[in-house]
Coordinates of C-alpha atoms and ligand atoms in Angstrom, one line a residue:
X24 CA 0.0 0.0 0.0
X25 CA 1.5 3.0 -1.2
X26 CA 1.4 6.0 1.5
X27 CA 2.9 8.8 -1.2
X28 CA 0.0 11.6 -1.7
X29 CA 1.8 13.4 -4.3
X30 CA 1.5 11.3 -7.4
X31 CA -1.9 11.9 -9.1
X32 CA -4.3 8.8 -8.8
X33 CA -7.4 7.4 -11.0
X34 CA -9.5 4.7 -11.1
X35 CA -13.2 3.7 -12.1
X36 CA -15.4 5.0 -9.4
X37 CA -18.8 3.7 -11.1
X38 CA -19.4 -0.3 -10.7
X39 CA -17.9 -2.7 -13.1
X40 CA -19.9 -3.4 -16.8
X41 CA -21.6 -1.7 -18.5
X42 CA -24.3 0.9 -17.7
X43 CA -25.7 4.2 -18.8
X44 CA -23.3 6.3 -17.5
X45 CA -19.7 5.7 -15.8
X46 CA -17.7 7.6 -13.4
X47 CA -13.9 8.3 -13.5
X48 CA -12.7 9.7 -10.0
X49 CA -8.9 11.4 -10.1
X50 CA -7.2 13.1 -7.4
X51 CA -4.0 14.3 -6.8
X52 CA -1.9 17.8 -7.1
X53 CA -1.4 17.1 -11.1
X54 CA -5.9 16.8 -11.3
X55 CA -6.2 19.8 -13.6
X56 CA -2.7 19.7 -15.5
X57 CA -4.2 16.4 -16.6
X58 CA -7.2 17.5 -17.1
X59 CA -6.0 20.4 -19.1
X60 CA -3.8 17.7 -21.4
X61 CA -7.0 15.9 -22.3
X62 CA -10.1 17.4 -22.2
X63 CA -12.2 20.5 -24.1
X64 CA -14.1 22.4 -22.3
X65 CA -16.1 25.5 -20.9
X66 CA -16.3 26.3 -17.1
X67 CA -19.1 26.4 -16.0
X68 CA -20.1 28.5 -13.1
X69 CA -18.4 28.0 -9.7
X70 CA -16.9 29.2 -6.4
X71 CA -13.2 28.2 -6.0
X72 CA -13.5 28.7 -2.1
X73 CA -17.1 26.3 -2.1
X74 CA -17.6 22.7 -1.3
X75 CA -19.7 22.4 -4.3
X76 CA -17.4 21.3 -7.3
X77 CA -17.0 23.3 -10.7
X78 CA -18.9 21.6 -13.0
X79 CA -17.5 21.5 -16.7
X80 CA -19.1 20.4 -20.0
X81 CA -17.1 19.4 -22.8
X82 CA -14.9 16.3 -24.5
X83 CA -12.5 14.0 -23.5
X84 CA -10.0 13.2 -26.4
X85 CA -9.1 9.8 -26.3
X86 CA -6.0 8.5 -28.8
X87 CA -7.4 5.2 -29.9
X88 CA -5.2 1.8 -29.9
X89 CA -7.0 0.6 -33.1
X90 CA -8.2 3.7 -34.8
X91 CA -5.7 6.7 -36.5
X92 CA -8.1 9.3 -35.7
X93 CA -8.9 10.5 -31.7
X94 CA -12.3 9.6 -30.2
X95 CA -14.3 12.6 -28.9
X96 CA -16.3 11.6 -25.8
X97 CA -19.3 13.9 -24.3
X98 CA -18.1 14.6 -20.5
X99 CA -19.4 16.1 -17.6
X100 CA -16.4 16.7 -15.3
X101 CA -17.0 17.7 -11.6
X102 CA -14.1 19.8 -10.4
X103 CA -12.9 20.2 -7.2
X104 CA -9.8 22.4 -7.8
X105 CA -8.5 23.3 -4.3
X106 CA -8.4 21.1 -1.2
X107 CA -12.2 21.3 -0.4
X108 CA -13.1 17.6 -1.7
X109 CA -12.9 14.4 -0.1
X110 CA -9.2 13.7 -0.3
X111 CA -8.2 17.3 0.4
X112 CA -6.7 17.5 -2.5
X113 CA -7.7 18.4 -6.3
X114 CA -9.9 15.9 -7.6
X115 CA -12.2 15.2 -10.5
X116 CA -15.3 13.0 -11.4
X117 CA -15.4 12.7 -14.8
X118 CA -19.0 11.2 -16.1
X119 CA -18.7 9.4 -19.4
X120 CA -20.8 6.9 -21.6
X121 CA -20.3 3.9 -19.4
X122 CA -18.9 1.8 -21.9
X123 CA -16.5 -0.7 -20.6
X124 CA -14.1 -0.2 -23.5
X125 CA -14.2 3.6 -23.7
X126 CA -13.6 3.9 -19.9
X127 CA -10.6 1.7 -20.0
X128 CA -9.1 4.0 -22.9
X129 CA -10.2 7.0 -20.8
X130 CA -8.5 5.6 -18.3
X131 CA -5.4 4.6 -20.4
X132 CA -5.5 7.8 -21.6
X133 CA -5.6 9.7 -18.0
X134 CA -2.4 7.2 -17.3
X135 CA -0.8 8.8 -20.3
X136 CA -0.7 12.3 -19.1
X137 CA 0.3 11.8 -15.6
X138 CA -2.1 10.1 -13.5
X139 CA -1.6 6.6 -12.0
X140 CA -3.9 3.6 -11.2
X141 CA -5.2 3.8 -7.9
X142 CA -5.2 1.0 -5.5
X143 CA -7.4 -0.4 -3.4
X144 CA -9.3 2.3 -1.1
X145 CA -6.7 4.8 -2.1
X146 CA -9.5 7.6 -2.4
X147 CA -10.3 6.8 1.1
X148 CA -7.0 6.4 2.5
X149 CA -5.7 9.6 1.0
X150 CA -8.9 11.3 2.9
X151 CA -7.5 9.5 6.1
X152 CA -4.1 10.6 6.2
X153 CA -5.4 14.1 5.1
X154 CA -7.6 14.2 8.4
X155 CA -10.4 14.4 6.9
X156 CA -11.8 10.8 8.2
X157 CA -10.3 8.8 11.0
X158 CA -9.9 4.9 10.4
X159 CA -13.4 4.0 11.8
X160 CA -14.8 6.5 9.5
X161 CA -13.2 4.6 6.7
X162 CA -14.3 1.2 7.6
X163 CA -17.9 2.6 7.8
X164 CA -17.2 4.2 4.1
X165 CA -16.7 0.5 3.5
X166 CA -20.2 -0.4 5.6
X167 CA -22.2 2.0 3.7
X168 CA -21.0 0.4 0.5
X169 CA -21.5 -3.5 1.5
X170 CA -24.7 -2.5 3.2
X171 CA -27.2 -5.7 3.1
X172 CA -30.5 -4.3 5.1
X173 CA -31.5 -0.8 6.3
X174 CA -30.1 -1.9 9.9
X175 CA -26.8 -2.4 8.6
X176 CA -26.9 0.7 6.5
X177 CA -28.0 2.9 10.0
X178 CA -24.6 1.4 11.7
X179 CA -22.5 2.7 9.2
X180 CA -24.2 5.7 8.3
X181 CA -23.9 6.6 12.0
X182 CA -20.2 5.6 12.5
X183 CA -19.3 7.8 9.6
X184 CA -20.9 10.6 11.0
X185 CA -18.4 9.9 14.2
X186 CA -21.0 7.3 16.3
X187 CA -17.8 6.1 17.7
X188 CA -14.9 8.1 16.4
X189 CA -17.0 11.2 19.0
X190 CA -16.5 9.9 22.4
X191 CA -13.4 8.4 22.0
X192 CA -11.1 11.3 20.2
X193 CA -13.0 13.4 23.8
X194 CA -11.3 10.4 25.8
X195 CA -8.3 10.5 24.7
X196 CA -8.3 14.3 25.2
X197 CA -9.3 13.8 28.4
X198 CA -6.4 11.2 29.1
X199 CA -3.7 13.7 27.2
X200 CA -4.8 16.3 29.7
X201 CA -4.3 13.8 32.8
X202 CA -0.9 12.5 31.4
X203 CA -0.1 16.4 31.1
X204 CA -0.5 17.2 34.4
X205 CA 1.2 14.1 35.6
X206 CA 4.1 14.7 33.4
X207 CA 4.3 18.3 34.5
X208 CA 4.8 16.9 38.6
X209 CA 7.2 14.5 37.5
X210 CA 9.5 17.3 36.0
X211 CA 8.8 18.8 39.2
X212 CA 8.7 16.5 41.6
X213 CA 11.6 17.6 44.2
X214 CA 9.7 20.8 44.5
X215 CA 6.5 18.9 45.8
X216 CA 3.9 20.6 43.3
X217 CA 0.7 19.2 42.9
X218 CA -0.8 19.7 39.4
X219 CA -4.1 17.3 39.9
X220 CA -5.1 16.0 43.3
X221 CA -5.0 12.3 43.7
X222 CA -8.8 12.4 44.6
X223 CA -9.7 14.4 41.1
X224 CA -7.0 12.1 39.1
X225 CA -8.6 8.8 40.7
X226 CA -11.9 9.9 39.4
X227 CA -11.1 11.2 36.2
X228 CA -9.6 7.8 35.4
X229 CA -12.4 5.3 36.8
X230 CA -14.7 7.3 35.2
X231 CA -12.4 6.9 31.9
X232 CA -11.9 3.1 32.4
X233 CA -15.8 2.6 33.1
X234 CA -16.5 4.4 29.7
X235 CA -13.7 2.7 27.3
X236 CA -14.5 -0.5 29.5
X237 CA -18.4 -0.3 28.2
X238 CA -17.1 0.3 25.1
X239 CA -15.3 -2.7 24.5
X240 CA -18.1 -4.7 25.9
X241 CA -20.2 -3.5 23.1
X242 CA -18.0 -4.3 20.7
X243 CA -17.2 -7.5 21.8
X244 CA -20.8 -8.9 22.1
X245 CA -21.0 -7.6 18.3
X246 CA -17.6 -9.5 16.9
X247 CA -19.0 -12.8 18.8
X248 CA -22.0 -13.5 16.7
X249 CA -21.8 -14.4 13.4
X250 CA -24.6 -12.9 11.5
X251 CA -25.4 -9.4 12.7
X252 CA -29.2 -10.0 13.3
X253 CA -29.8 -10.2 17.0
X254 CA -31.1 -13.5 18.4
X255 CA -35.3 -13.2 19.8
X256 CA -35.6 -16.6 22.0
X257 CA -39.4 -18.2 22.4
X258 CA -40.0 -19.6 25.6
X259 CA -42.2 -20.9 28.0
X260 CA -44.4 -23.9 29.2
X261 CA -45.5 -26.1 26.6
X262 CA -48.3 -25.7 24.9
X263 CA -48.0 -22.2 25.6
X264 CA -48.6 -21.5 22.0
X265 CA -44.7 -20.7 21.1
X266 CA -44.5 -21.9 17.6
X267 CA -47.5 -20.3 16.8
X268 CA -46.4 -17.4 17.9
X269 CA -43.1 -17.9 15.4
X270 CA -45.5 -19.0 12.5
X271 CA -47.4 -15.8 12.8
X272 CA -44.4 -13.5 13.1
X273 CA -42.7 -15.4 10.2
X274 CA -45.8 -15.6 7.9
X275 CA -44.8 -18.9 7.3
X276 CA -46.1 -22.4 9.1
X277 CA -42.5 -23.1 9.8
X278 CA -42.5 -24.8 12.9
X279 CA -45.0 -27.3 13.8
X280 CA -48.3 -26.5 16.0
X281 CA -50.4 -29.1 18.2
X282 CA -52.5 -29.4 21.1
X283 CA -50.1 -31.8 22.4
X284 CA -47.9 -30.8 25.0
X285 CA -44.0 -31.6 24.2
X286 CA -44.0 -30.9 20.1
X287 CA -41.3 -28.9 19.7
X288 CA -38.4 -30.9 20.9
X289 CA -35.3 -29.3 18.6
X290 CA -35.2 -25.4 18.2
X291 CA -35.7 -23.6 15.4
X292 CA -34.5 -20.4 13.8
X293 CA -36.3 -18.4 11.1
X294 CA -35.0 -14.9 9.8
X295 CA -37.6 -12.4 10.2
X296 CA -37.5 -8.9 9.1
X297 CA -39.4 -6.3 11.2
X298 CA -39.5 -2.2 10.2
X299 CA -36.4 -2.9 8.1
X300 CA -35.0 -4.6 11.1
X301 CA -33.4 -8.1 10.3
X302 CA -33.9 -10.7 13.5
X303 CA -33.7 -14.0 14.3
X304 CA -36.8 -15.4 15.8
X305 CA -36.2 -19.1 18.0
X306 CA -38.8 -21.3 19.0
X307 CA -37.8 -23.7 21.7
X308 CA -38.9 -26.7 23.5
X309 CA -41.4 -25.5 26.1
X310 CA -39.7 -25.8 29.7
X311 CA -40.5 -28.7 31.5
X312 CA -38.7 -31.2 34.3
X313 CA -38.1 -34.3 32.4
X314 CA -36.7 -37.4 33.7
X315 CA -33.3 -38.5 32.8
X316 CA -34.0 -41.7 31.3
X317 CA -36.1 -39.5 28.3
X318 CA -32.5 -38.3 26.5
X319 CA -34.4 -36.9 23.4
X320 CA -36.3 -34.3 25.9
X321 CA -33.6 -33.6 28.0
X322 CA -31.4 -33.0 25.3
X323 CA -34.6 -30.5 24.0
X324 CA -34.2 -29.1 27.6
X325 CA -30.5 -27.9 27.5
X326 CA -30.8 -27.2 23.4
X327 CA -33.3 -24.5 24.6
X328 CA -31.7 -23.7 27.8
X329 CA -28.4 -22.4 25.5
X330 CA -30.6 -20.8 23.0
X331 CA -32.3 -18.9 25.9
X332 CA -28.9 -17.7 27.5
X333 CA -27.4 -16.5 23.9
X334 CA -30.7 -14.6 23.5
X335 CA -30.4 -10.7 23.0
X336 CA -34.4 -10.6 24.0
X337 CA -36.8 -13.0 25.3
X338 CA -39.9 -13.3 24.8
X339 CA -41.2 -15.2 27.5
X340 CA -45.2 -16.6 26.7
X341 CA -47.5 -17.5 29.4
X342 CA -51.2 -19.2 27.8
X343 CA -53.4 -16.3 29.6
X344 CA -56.8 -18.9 29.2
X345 CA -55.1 -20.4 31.7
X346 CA -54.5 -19.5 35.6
X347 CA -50.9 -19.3 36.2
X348 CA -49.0 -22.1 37.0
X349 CA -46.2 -21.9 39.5
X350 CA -43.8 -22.4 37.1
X351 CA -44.9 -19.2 35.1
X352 CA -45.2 -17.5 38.5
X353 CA -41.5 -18.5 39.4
X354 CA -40.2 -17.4 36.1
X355 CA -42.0 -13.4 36.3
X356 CA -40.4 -13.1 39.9
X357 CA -36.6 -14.2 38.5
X358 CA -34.3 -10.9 37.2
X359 CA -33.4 -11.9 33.8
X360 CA -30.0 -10.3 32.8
X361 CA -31.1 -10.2 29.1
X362 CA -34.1 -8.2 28.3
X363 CA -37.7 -9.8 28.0
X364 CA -41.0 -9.2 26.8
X365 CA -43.9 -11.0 28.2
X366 CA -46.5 -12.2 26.2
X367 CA -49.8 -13.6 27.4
X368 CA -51.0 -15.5 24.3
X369 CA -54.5 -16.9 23.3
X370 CA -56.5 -13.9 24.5
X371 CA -59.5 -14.7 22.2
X372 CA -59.9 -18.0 24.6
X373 CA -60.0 -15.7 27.4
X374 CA -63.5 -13.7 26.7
X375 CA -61.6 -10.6 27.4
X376 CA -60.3 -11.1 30.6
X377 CA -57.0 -13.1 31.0
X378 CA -55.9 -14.5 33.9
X379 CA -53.8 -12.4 36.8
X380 CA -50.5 -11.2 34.3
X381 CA -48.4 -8.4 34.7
X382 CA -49.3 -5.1 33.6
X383 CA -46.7 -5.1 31.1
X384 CA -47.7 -7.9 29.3
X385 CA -48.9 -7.8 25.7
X386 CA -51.8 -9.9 25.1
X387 CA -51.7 -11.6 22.1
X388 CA -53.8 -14.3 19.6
X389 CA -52.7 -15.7 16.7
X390 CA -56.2 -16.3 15.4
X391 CA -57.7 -13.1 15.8
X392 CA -54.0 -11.6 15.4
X393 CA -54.7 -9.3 18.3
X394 CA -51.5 -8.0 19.6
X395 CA -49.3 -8.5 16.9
X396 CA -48.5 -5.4 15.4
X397 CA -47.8 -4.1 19.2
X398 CA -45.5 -7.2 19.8
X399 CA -43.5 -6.3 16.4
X400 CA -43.1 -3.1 18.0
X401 CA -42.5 -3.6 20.9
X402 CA -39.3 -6.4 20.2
X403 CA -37.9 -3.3 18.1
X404 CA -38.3 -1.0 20.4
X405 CA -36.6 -3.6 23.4
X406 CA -33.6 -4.7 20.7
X407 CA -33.1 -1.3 19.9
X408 CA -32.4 -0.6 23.5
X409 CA -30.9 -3.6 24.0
X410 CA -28.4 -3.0 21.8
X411 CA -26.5 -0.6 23.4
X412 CA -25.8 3.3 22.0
X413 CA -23.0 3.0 19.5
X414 CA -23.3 1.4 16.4
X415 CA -20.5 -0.2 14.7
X416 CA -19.8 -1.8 11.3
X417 CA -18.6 -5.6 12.2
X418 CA -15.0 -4.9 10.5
X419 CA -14.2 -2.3 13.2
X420 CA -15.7 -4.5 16.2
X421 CA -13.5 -7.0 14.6
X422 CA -9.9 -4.8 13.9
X423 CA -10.5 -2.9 17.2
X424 CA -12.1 -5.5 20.0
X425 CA -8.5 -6.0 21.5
X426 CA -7.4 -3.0 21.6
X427 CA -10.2 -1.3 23.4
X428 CA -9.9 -4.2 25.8
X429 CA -6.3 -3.3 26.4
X430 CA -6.9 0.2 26.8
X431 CA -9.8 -0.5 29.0
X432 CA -7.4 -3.4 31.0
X433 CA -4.3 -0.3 31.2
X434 CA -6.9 2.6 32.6
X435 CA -8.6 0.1 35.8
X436 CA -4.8 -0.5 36.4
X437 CA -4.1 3.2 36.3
X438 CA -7.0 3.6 38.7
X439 CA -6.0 0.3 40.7
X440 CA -1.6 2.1 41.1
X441 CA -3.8 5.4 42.1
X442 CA -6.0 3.9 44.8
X443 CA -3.1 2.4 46.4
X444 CA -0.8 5.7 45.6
X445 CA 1.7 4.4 43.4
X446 CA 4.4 6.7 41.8
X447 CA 2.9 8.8 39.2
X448 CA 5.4 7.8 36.8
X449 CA 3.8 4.5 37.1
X450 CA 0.4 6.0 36.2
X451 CA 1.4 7.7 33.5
X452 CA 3.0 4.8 31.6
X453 CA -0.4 2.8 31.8
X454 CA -2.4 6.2 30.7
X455 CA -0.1 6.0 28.0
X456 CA -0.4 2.6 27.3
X457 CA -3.9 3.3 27.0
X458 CA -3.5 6.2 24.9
X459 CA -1.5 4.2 22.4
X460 CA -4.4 1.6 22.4
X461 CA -7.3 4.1 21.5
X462 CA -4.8 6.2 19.0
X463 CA -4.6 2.7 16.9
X464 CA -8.6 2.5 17.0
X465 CA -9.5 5.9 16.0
X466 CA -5.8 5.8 13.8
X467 CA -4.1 8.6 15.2
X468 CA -1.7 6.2 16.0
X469 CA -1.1 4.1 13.1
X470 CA 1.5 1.1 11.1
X471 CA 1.3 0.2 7.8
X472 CA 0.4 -3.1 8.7
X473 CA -3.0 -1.4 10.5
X474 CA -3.8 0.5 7.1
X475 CA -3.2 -2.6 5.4
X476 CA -6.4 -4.3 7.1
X477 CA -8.1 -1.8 6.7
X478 CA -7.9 -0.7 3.2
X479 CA -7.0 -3.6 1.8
X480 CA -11.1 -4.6 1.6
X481 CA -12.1 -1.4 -0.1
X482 CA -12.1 -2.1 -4.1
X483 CA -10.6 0.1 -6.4
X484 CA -12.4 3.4 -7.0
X485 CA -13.0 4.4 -3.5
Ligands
LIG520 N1 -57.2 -20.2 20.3 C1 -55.9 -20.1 20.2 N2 -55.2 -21.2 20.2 C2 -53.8 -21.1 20.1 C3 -53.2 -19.8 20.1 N3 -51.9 -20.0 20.0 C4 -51.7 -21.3 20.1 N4 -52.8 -22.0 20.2 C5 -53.0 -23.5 20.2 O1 -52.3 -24.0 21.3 C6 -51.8 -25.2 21.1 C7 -50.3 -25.2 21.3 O2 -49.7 -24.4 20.4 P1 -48.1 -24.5 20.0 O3 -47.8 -23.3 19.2 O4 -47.8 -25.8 19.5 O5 -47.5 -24.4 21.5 P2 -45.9 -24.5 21.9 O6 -45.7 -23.5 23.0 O7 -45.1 -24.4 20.7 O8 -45.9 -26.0 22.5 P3 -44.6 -27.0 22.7 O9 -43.9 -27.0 21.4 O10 -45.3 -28.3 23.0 O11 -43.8 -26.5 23.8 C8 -52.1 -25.5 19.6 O12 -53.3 -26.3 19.6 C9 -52.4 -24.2 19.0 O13 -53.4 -24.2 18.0 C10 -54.0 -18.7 20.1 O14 -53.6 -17.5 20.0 N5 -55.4 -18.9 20.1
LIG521 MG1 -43.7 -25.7 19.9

């Protein structure tokens, strides 16, 4: 990965085949010497000191490989002469014909008089190492792009607009302001001056080591799973009316119904997709004690026992035709970590009055379909809180997991060394241990081999 900014770069910034129109992007201090070699134009009207580009009409003159004469192309060539773009630098979007062929001589051509072919994300890395986007900003230029659902789409929209970039460049001020101070009373530290109290350093860095610590967590619950779409766990007696409950949220009859107690015995997932939100929806075996000479329903027991502790909500469904049982009355008094919804299903058996269930619950029926839109909102609403405050694009939960966790492991011992007044030279070297740790997340601190992961996913173009 080539780390030079001063060559002049271009690539195809349109996808691949071909298509009404194509985009050439080309940036790079030699933009409109290039330009100027190659294409015919007037400019149009335009503020050098805007944002907004200059935008040119005219033709690119192309020297064919297999004709004498030059091929005239209609352009339309956004300009961006100064350092207002996105790679602060000059850069150019040139919109031709998109013709495969004639974009590869326009290209060709643009290679003739001075530009070079871009690599991978080089766009994107040049706006990096002008400033102009840290690395998680990148890797969310590179979420927006492989976007799958609207869900996904949000997390990178919001980390490019600094979701996570925000609170942790204001940490590590905070930290650079702490190590400041301690520095200062080292370089002074036969004269006895104080330059931030123990009490006010102690609390500046819990409170710091709380925050990254929170941090990490997030991100680490979001690098374990494998598919992004949280995990909505079915459970409750049997016959509690569980897989109907699936079947109606899915639209499909996926799992099987019965008025026989025990018919689920495996679990099963379906993919369902709420207000743009993907989930997975699990129906387990309903709870029950089951001897331990039955294997197939104990091993139904623990299946849905694990499926119910990965779960990021439950929905835990009590039959409300019925008068609670003492298992159901257990299970509302016991503080569930993970969040839960309860659901009081069969209401149309109930003639309007269900039996004695918590005020929160949502009453439901999957023959009348009373309750279901509220439910679908409802296991939104509780996912979207569940899910903590920060969105991130999996490759960044993925690149920077460990080093949060390090910077979150160096800050509790900074705050351990001050409790029990250590040296401060001892405090500072874990603050800047820690500093070193969030610098490589956010890339102020950063080695090729870091831009390498990074950038190396991005195609050409970007
Ligand atoms: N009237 C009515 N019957 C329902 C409703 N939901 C489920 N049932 C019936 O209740 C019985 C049990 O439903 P299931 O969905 O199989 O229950 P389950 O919780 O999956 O049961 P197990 O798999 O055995 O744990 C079936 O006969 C369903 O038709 C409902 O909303 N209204
Ligand atoms: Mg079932």
């Amino acid at each position: 990965m080539s780390l030079a900014i001063d060559d002049t770069i271009v690539a195809l910034a349109s996808a691949a085949g071909g298509s009404y129109e194509g985009i050439i992007r080309v940036s790079g201090p030699a933009v409109v010497e290039v330009l100027k070699k190659i294409f015919d134009g007037e400019t149009g009207s335009g503020d050098l000191q805007s944002k907004r580009p200059l935008v040119l009409n005219g033709r690119l003159r192309l020297a064919s490989d297999t004709r004498a004469q030059e091929v005239h192309l209609p352009a339309l060539v956004y300009l961006w002469p100064t350092s207002r773009s996105y790679t602060r630098q000059p850069l150019a979007e040139i919109y031709l014909p998109g013709s495969p062929p004639l974009l590869d001589l326009a290209i060709r051509s643009l290679c003739k008089c001075g530009a070079r072919l871009a690599g991978p994300g080089e766009f994107t890395l040049r706006a990096f190492l002008a400033g102009r986007l840290d690395l998680t900003q990148a890797e969310a230029v590179l979420g927006v792009i492989d976007a799958q659902d609207a869900a996904s789409l949000q997390s990178a929209l919001t980390q490019l607009s600094g979701g996570l970039s925000h609170p942790l460049a204001s940490l590590r001020n905070q930290l650079l302001d702490l190590l400041a101070h301690l520095e200062a009373g080292l370089d002074f530290v036969d004269e006895d001056i104080e330059f931030i109290s123990r009490a006010e350093l102690q609390q500046q860095v819990t409170a710091a080591a709380t925050k990254v610590q929170s941090i990490a967590d997030q991100l680490n619950s979001r690098s374990e799973t494998s598919t992004s779409a949280p995990r909505v766990v079915l459970y409750g007696e049997p016959n509690a009316g569980k897989s109907s409950l699936l079947n109606a949220l899915a639209g499909t009859a996926a799992a099987i119904v019965s008025p026989v107690a025990g018919t689920t015995r495996d679990y099963l997932v379906r993919l369902v997709t709420i207000d743009n939100q993907q989930l997975q929806l699990i129906d387990t075996a309903g709870v029950e004690e089951v001897s331990s000479t039955n294997a197939i329903a104990a091993d139904a027991q623990s299946l849905g026992q694990s499926q119910h502790q990965q779960a990021d909500l439950q929905l835990l469904c009590i039959d409300s035709s019925q008068p609670m049982s003492p298992w159901s009355h257990a299970e509302l008094q016991r503080n569930s970590l993970t969040p839960r919804l309860i659901i009081g299903t069969k209401f149309d058996q109930t003639g309007g009055h269900s039996f004695d269930l918590p005020s929160p619950a949502l009453l439901t029926s999957v023959v009348t379909g009373h309750g279901l839109d509220e439910l679908r909102g409802a296991i939104i609403t509780a996912l979207r809180k569940s899910t903590g405050e920060i969105p991130v694009v999996a490759t960044t939960a993925l690149r920077c997991t460990a080093s949060l966790q390090a910077a979150a492991t160096a800050l509790a011992s900074a705050a351990d060394l001050t409790t029990n007044g250590a040296s401060d030279e001892w405090i500072a070297a874990e603050l800047r241990l820690a500093l070193d740790e969030l610098g490589q997340v956010i890339g102020a601190v950063y080695t090729d081999d870091i831009l390498d992961r990074v950038f190396s996913r991005f195609c050409i173009g970007k």
